[in-house]
PDB file of C-alpha atoms and ligand atoms in Angstrom:
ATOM      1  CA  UNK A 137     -55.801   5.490  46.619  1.00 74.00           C
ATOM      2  CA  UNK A 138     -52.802   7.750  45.263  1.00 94.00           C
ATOM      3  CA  UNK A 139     -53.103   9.103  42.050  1.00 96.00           C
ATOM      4  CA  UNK A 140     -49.701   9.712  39.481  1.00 97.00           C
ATOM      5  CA  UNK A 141     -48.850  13.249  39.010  1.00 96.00           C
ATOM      6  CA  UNK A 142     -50.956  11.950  35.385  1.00 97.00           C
ATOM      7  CA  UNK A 143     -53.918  10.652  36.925  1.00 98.00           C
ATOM      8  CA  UNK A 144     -54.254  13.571  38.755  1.00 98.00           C
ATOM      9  CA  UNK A 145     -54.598  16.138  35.546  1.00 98.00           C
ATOM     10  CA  UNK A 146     -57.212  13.794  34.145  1.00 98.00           C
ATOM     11  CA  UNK A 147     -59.044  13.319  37.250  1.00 98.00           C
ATOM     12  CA  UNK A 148     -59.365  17.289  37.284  1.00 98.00           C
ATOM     13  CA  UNK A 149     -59.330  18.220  33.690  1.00 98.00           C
ATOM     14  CA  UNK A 150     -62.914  15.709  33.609  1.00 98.00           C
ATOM     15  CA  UNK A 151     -63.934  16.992  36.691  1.00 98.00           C
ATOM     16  CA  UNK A 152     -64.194  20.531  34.986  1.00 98.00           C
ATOM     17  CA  UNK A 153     -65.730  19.423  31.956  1.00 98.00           C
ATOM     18  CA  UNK A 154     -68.214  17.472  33.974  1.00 98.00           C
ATOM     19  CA  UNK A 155     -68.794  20.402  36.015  1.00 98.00           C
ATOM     20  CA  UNK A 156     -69.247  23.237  33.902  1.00 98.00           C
ATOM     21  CA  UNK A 157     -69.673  22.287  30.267  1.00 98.00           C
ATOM     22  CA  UNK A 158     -73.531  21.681  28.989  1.00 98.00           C
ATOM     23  CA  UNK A 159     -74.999  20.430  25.553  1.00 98.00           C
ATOM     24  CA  UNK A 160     -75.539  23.848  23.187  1.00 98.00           C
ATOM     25  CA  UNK A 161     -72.714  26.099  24.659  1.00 98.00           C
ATOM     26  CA  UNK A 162     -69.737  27.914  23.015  1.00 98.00           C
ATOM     27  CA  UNK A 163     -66.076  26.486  25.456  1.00 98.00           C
ATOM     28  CA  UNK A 164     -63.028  28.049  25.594  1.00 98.00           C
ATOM     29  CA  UNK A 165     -60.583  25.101  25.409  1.00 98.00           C
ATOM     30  CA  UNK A 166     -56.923  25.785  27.329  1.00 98.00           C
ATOM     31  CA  UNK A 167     -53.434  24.228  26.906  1.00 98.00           C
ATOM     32  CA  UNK A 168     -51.410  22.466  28.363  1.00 97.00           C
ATOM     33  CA  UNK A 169     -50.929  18.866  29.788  1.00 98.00           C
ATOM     34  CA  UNK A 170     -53.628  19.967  32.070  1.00 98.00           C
ATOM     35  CA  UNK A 171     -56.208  20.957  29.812  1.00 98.00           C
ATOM     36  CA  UNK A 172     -55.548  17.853  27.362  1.00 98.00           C
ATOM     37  CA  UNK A 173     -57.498  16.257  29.265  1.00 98.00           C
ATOM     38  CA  UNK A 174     -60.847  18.523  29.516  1.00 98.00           C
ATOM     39  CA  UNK A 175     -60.050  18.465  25.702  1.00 98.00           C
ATOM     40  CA  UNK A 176     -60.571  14.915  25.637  1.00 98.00           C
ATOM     41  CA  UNK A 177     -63.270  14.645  28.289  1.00 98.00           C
ATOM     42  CA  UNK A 178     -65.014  17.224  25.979  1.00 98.00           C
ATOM     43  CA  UNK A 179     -63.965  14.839  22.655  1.00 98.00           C
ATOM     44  CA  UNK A 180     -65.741  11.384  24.394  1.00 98.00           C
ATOM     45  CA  UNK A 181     -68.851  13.108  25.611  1.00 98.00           C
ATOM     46  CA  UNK A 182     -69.321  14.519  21.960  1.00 98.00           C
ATOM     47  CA  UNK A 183     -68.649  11.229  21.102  1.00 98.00           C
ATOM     48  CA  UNK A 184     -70.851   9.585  22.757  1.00 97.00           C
ATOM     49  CA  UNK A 185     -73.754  12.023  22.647  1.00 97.00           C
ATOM     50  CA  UNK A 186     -74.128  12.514  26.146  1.00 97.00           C
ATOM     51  CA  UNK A 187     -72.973  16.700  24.740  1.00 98.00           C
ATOM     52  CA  UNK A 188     -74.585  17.931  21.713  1.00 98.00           C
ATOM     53  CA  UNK A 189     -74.187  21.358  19.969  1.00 98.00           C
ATOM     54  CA  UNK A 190     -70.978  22.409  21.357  1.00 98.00           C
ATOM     55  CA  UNK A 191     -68.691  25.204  19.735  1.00 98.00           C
ATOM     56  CA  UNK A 192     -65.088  25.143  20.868  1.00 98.00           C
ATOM     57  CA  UNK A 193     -62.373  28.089  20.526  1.00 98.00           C
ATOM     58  CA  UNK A 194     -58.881  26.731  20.815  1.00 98.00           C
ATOM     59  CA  UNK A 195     -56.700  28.437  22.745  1.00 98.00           C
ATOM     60  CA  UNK A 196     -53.334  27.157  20.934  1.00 97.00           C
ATOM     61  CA  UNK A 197     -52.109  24.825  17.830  1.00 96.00           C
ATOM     62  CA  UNK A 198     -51.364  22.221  20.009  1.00 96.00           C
ATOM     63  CA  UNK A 199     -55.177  22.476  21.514  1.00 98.00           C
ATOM     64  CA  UNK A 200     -56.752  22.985  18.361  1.00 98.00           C
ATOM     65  CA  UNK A 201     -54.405  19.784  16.855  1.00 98.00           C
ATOM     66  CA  UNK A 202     -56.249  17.656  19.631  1.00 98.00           C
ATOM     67  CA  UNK A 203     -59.664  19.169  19.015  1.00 98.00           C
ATOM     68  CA  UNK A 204     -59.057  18.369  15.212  1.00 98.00           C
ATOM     69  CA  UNK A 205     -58.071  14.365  16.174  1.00 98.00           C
ATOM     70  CA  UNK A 206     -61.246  14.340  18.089  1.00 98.00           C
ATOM     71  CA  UNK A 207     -63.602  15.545  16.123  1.00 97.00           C
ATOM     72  CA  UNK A 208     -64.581  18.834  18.288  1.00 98.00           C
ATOM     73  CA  UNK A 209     -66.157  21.542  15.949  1.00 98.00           C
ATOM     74  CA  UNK A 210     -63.602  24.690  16.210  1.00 98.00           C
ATOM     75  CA  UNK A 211     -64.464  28.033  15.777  1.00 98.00           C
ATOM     76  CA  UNK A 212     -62.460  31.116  16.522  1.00 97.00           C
ATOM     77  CA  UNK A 213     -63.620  33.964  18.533  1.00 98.00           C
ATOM     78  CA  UNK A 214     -64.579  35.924  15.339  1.00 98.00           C
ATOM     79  CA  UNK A 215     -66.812  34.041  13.846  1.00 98.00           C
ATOM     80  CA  UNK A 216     -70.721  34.564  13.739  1.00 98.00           C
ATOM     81  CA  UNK A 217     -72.040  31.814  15.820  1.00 97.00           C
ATOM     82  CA  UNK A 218     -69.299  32.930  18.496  1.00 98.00           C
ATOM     83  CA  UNK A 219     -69.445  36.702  17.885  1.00 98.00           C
ATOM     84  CA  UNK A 220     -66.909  37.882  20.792  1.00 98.00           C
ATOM     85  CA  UNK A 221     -68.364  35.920  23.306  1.00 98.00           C
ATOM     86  CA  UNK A 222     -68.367  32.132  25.151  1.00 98.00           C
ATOM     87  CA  UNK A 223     -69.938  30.655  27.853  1.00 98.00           C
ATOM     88  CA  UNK A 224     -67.385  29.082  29.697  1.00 98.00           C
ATOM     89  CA  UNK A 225     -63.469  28.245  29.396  1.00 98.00           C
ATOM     90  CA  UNK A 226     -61.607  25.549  30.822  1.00 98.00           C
ATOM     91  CA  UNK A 227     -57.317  25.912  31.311  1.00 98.00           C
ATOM     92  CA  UNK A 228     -54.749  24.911  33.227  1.00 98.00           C
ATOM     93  CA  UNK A 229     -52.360  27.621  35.348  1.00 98.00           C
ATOM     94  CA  UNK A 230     -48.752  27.560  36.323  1.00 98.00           C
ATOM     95  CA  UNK A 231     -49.995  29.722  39.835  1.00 97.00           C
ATOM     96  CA  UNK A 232     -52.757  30.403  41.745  1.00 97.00           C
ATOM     97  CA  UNK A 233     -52.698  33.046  44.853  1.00 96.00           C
ATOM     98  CA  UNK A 234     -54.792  32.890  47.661  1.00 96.00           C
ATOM     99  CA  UNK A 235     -57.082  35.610  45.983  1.00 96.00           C
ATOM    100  CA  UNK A 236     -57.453  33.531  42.908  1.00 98.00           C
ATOM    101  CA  UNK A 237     -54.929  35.638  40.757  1.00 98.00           C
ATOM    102  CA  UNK A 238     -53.139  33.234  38.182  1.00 98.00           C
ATOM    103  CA  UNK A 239     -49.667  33.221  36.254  1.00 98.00           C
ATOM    104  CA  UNK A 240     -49.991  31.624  33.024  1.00 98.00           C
ATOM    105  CA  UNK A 241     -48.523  30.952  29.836  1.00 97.00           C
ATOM    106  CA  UNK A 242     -46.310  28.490  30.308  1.00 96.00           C
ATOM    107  CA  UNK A 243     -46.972  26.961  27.429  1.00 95.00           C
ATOM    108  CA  UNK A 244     -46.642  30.267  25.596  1.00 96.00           C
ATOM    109  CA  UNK A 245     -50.384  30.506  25.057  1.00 98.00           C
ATOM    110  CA  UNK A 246     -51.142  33.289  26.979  1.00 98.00           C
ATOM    111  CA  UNK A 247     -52.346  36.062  24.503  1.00 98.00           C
ATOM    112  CA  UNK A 248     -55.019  33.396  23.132  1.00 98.00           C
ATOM    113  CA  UNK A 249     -55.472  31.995  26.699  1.00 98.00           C
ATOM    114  CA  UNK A 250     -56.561  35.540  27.804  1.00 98.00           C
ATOM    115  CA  UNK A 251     -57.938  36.650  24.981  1.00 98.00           C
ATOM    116  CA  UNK A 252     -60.471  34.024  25.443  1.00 98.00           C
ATOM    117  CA  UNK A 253     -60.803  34.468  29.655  1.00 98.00           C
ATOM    118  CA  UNK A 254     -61.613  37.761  29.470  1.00 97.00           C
ATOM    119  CA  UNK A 255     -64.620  37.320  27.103  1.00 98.00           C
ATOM    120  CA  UNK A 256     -66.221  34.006  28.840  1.00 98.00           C
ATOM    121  CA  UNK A 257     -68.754  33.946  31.155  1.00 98.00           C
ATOM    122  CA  UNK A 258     -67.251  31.330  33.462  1.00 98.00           C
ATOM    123  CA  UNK A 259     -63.554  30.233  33.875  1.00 98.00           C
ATOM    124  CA  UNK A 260     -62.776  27.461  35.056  1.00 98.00           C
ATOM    125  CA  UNK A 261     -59.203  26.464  35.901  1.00 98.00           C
ATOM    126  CA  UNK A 262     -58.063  23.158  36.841  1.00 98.00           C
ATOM    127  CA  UNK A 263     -54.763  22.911  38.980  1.00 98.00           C
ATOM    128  CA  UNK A 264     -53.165  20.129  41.498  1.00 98.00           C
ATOM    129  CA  UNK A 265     -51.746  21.485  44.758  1.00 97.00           C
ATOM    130  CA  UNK A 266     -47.951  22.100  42.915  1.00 96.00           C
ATOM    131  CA  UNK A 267     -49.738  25.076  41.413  1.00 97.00           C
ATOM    132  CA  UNK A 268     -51.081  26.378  44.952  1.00 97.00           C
ATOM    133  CA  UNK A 269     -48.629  29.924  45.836  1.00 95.00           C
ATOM    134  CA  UNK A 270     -48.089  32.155  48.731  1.00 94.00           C
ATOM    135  CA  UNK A 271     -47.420  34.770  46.017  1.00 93.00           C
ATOM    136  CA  UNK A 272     -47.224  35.269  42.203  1.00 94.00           C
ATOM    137  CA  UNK A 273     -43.866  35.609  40.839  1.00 84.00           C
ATOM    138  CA  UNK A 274     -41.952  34.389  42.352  1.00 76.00           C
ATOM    139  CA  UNK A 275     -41.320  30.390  41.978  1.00 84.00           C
ATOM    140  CA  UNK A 276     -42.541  30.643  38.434  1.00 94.00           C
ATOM    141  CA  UNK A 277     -41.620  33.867  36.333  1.00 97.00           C
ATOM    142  CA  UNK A 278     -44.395  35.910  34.532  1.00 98.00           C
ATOM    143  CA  UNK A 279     -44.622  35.310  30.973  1.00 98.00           C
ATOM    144  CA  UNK A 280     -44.591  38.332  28.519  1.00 98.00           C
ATOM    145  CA  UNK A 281     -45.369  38.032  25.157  1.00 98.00           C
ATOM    146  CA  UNK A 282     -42.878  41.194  23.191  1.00 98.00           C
ATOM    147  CA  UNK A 283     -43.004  41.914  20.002  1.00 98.00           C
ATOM    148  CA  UNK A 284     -39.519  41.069  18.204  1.00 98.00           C
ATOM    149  CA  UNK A 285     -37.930  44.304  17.617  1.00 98.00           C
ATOM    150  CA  UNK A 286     -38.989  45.859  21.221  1.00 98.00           C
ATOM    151  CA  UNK A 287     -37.028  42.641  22.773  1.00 98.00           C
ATOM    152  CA  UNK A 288     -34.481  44.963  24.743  1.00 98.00           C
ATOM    153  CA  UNK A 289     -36.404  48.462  25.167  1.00 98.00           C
ATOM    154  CA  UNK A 290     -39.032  45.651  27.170  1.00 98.00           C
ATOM    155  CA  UNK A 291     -36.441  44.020  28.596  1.00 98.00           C
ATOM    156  CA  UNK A 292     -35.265  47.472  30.054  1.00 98.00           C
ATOM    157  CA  UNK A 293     -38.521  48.565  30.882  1.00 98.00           C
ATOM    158  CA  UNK A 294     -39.395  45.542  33.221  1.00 98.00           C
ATOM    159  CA  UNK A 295     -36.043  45.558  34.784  1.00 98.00           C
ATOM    160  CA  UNK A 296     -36.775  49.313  36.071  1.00 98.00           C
ATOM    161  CA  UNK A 297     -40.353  47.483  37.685  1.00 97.00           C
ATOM    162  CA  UNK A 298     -38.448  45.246  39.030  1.00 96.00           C
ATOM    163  CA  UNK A 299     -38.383  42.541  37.411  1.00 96.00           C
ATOM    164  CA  UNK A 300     -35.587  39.853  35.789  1.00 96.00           C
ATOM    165  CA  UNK A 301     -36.252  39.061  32.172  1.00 98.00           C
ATOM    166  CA  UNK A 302     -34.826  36.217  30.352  1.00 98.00           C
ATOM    167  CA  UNK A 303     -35.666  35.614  26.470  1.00 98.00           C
ATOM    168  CA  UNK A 304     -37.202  32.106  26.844  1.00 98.00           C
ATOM    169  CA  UNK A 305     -35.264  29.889  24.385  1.00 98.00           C
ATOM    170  CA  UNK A 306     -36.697  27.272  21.821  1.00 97.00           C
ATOM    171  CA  UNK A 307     -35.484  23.531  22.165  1.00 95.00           C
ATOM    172  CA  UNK A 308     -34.397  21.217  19.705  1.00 93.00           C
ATOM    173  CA  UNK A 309     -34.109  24.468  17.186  1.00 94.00           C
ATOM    174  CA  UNK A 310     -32.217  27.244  17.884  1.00 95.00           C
ATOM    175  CA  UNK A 311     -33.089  30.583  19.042  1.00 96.00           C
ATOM    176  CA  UNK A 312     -35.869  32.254  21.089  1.00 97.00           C
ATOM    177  CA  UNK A 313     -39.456  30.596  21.807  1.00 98.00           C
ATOM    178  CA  UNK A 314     -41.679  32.329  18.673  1.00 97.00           C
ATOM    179  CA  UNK A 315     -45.505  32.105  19.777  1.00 97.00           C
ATOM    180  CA  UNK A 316     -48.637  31.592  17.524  1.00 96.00           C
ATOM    181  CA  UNK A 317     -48.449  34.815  17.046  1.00 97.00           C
ATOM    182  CA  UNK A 318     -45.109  35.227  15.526  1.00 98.00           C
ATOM    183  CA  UNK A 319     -44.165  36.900  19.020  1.00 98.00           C
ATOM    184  CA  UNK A 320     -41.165  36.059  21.500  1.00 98.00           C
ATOM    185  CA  UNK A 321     -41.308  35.210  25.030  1.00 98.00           C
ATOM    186  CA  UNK A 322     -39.735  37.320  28.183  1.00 98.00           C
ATOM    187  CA  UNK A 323     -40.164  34.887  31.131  1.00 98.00           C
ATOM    188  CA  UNK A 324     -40.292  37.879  34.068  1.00 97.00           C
ATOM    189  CA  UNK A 325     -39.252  36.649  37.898  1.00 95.00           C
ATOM    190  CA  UNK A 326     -39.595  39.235  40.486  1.00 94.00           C
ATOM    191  CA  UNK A 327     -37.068  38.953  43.571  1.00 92.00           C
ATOM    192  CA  UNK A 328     -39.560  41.443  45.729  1.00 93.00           C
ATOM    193  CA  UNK A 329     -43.479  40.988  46.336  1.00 94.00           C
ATOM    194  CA  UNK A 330     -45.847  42.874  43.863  1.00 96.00           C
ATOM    195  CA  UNK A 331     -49.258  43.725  43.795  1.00 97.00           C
ATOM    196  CA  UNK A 332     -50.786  41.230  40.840  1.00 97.00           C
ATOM    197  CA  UNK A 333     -53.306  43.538  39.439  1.00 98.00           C
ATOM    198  CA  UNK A 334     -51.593  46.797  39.495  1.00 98.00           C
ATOM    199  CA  UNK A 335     -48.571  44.615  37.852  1.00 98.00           C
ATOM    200  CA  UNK A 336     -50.909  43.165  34.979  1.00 98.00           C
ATOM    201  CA  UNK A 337     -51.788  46.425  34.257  1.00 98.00           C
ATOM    202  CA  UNK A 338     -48.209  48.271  34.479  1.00 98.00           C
ATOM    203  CA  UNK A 339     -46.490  45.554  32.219  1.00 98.00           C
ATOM    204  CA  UNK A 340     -49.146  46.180  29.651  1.00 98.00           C
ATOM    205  CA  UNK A 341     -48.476  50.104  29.027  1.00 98.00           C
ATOM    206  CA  UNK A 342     -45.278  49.115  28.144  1.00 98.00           C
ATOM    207  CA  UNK A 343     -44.686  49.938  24.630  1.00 98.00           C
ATOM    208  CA  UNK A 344     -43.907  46.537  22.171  1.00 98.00           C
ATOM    209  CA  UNK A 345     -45.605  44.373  24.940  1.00 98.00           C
ATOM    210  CA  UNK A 346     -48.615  42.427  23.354  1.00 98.00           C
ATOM    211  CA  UNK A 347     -49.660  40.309  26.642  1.00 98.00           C
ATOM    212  CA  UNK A 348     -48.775  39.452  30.348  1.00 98.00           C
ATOM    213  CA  UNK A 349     -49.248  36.165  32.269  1.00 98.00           C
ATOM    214  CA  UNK A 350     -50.531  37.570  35.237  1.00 98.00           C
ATOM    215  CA  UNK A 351     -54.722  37.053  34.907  1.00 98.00           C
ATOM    216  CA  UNK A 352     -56.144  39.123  37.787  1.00 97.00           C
ATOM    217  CA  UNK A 353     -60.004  39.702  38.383  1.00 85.00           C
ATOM    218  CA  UNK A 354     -61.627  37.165  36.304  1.00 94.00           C
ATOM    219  CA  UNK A 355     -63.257  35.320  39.414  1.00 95.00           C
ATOM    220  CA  UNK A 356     -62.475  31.869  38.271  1.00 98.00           C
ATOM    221  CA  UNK A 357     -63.457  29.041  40.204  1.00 98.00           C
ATOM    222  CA  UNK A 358     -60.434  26.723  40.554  1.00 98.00           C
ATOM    223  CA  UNK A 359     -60.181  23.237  40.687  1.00 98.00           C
ATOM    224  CA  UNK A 360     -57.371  21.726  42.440  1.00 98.00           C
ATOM    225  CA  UNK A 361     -56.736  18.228  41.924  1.00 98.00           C
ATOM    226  CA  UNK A 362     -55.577  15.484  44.949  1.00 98.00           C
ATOM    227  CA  UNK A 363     -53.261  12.903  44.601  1.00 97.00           C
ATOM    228  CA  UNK A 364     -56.193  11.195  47.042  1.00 97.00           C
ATOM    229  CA  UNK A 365     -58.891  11.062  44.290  1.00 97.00           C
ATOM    230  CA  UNK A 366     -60.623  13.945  46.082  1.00 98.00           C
ATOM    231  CA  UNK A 367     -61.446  17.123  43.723  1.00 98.00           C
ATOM    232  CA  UNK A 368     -61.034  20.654  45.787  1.00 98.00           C
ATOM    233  CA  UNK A 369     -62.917  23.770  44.577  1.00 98.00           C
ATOM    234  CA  UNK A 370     -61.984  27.188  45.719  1.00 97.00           C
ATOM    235  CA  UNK A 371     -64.385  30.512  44.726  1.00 96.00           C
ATOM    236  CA  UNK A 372     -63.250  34.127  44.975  1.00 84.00           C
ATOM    237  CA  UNK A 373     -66.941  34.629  46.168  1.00 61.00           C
TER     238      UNK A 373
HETATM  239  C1  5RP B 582     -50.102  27.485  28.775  1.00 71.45           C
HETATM  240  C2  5RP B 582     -50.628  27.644  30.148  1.00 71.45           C
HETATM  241  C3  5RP B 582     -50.924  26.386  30.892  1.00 71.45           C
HETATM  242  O1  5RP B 582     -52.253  26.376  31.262  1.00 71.45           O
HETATM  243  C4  5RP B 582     -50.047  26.334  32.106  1.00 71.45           C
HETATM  244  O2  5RP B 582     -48.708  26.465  31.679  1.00 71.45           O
HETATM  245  C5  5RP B 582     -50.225  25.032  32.880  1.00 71.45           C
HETATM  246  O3  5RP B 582     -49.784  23.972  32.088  1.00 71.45           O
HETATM  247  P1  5RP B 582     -49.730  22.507  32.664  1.00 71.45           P
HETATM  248  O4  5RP B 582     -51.121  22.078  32.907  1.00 71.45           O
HETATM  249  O5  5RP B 582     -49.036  21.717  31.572  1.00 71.45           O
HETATM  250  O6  5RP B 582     -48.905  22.538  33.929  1.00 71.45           O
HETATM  251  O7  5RP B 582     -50.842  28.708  30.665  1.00 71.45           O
HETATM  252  O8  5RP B 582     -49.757  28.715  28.217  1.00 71.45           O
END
């Protein structure tokens, strides 16, 4: 058997759902063509009843579009019945490093998508081996979500960490990418080696910086998905 680069994010995106999600708990939903696919896993188990009582947070418009087609009952992180907290979230990631530290965002979710990591009790991220890296950084750039007027005081301020920013631009309207959040995007590559977590945190005390792509220390256990059928799952632990 050889699976299409397609076959392969549904095969792992189920594989998740199957694997973490139970009847009765609050689920971080990501994005991406990845995560579509837990999305819909989630939607036909609902469905079908074989899940009851789930509460979903959408990580993006485009996840909470596909919830809203499927009938999966959204919440956001402040309401009541989720009140901060939810068992388990399921996303996709552009890298993973050997110590399970991950670059996302892009799909310009990344405030929501880490928003919502940092206050589950379980992530689970679901991958294919494109997504496997030596190091972060370098082959895809880090993601940093600026706010609009701080676009070149950030820009200068990641330069002198080393980094090369580039506004990410919209397509098929012109100008820059604006998030959910009425934010821009400065897609960050670093020529030189850096340590993840002490990155995540420097990017961060720049001023007009919201978010950074780099998610370090949420132990996630990560699914990677083979073109051979075959499901691989690596722990930090
Ligand atoms: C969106 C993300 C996605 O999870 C990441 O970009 C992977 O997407 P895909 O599964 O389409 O490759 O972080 O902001």
């Amino acid at each position: 058997m050889s699976l299409d680069t397609t076959a392969v994010k549904e095969l792992v995106g189920q594989h998740a759902v199957d694997e973490l999600v139970r009847s009765g708990m609050k689920v971080g939903l990501g994005t991406g063509s990845t995560a579509v696919w837990a999305v819909r896993r989630l939607g036909r188990l609902l469905q079908e009843g074989s899940l009851r009582d789930i509460l979903a947070v959408a990580t993006s418009s485009q996840t909470e579009m596909e919830c809203q087609k499927l009938g999966i009952p959204l919440r956001n992180m402040n309401d009541p019945e989720i009140d901060g907290r939810i068992d388990v979230v399921i996303d996709g990631a552009d890298e993973v490093d050997p110590q399970l530290n991950l670059t996302k965002g892009g799909g310009g979710a990344l405030l929501r998508e880490k928003v919502v990591a940092y206050a589950a009790g379980r992530v689970g991220i679901i991958t294919d081996p494109s997504k496997i890296a030596d190091r972060l950084g370098l082959n895809f750039p880090v993601p940093v979500e600026v706010v609009p007027m701080a676009r070149l005081p950030v820009t200068r301020s990641l330069e002198a960490i080393g980094g090369k920013p580039e506004v990410r631009m919209a397509q098929r309207k012109m100008g820059a990418v604006i998030t959910d959040n009425g934010n821009i995007l400065l897609d960050v590559t670093f020529p030189e080696p850096f340590d993840p977590p002490l990155m995540e945190r420097r990017i961060n005390e720049i001023p007009g910086v919201v978010e950074n792509g780099l998610f370090c220390g949420i132990e996630p256990v990560v699914y990677v998905g083979k073109e051979s059928g075959e499901v691989e799952t690596r722990t930090a632990r």
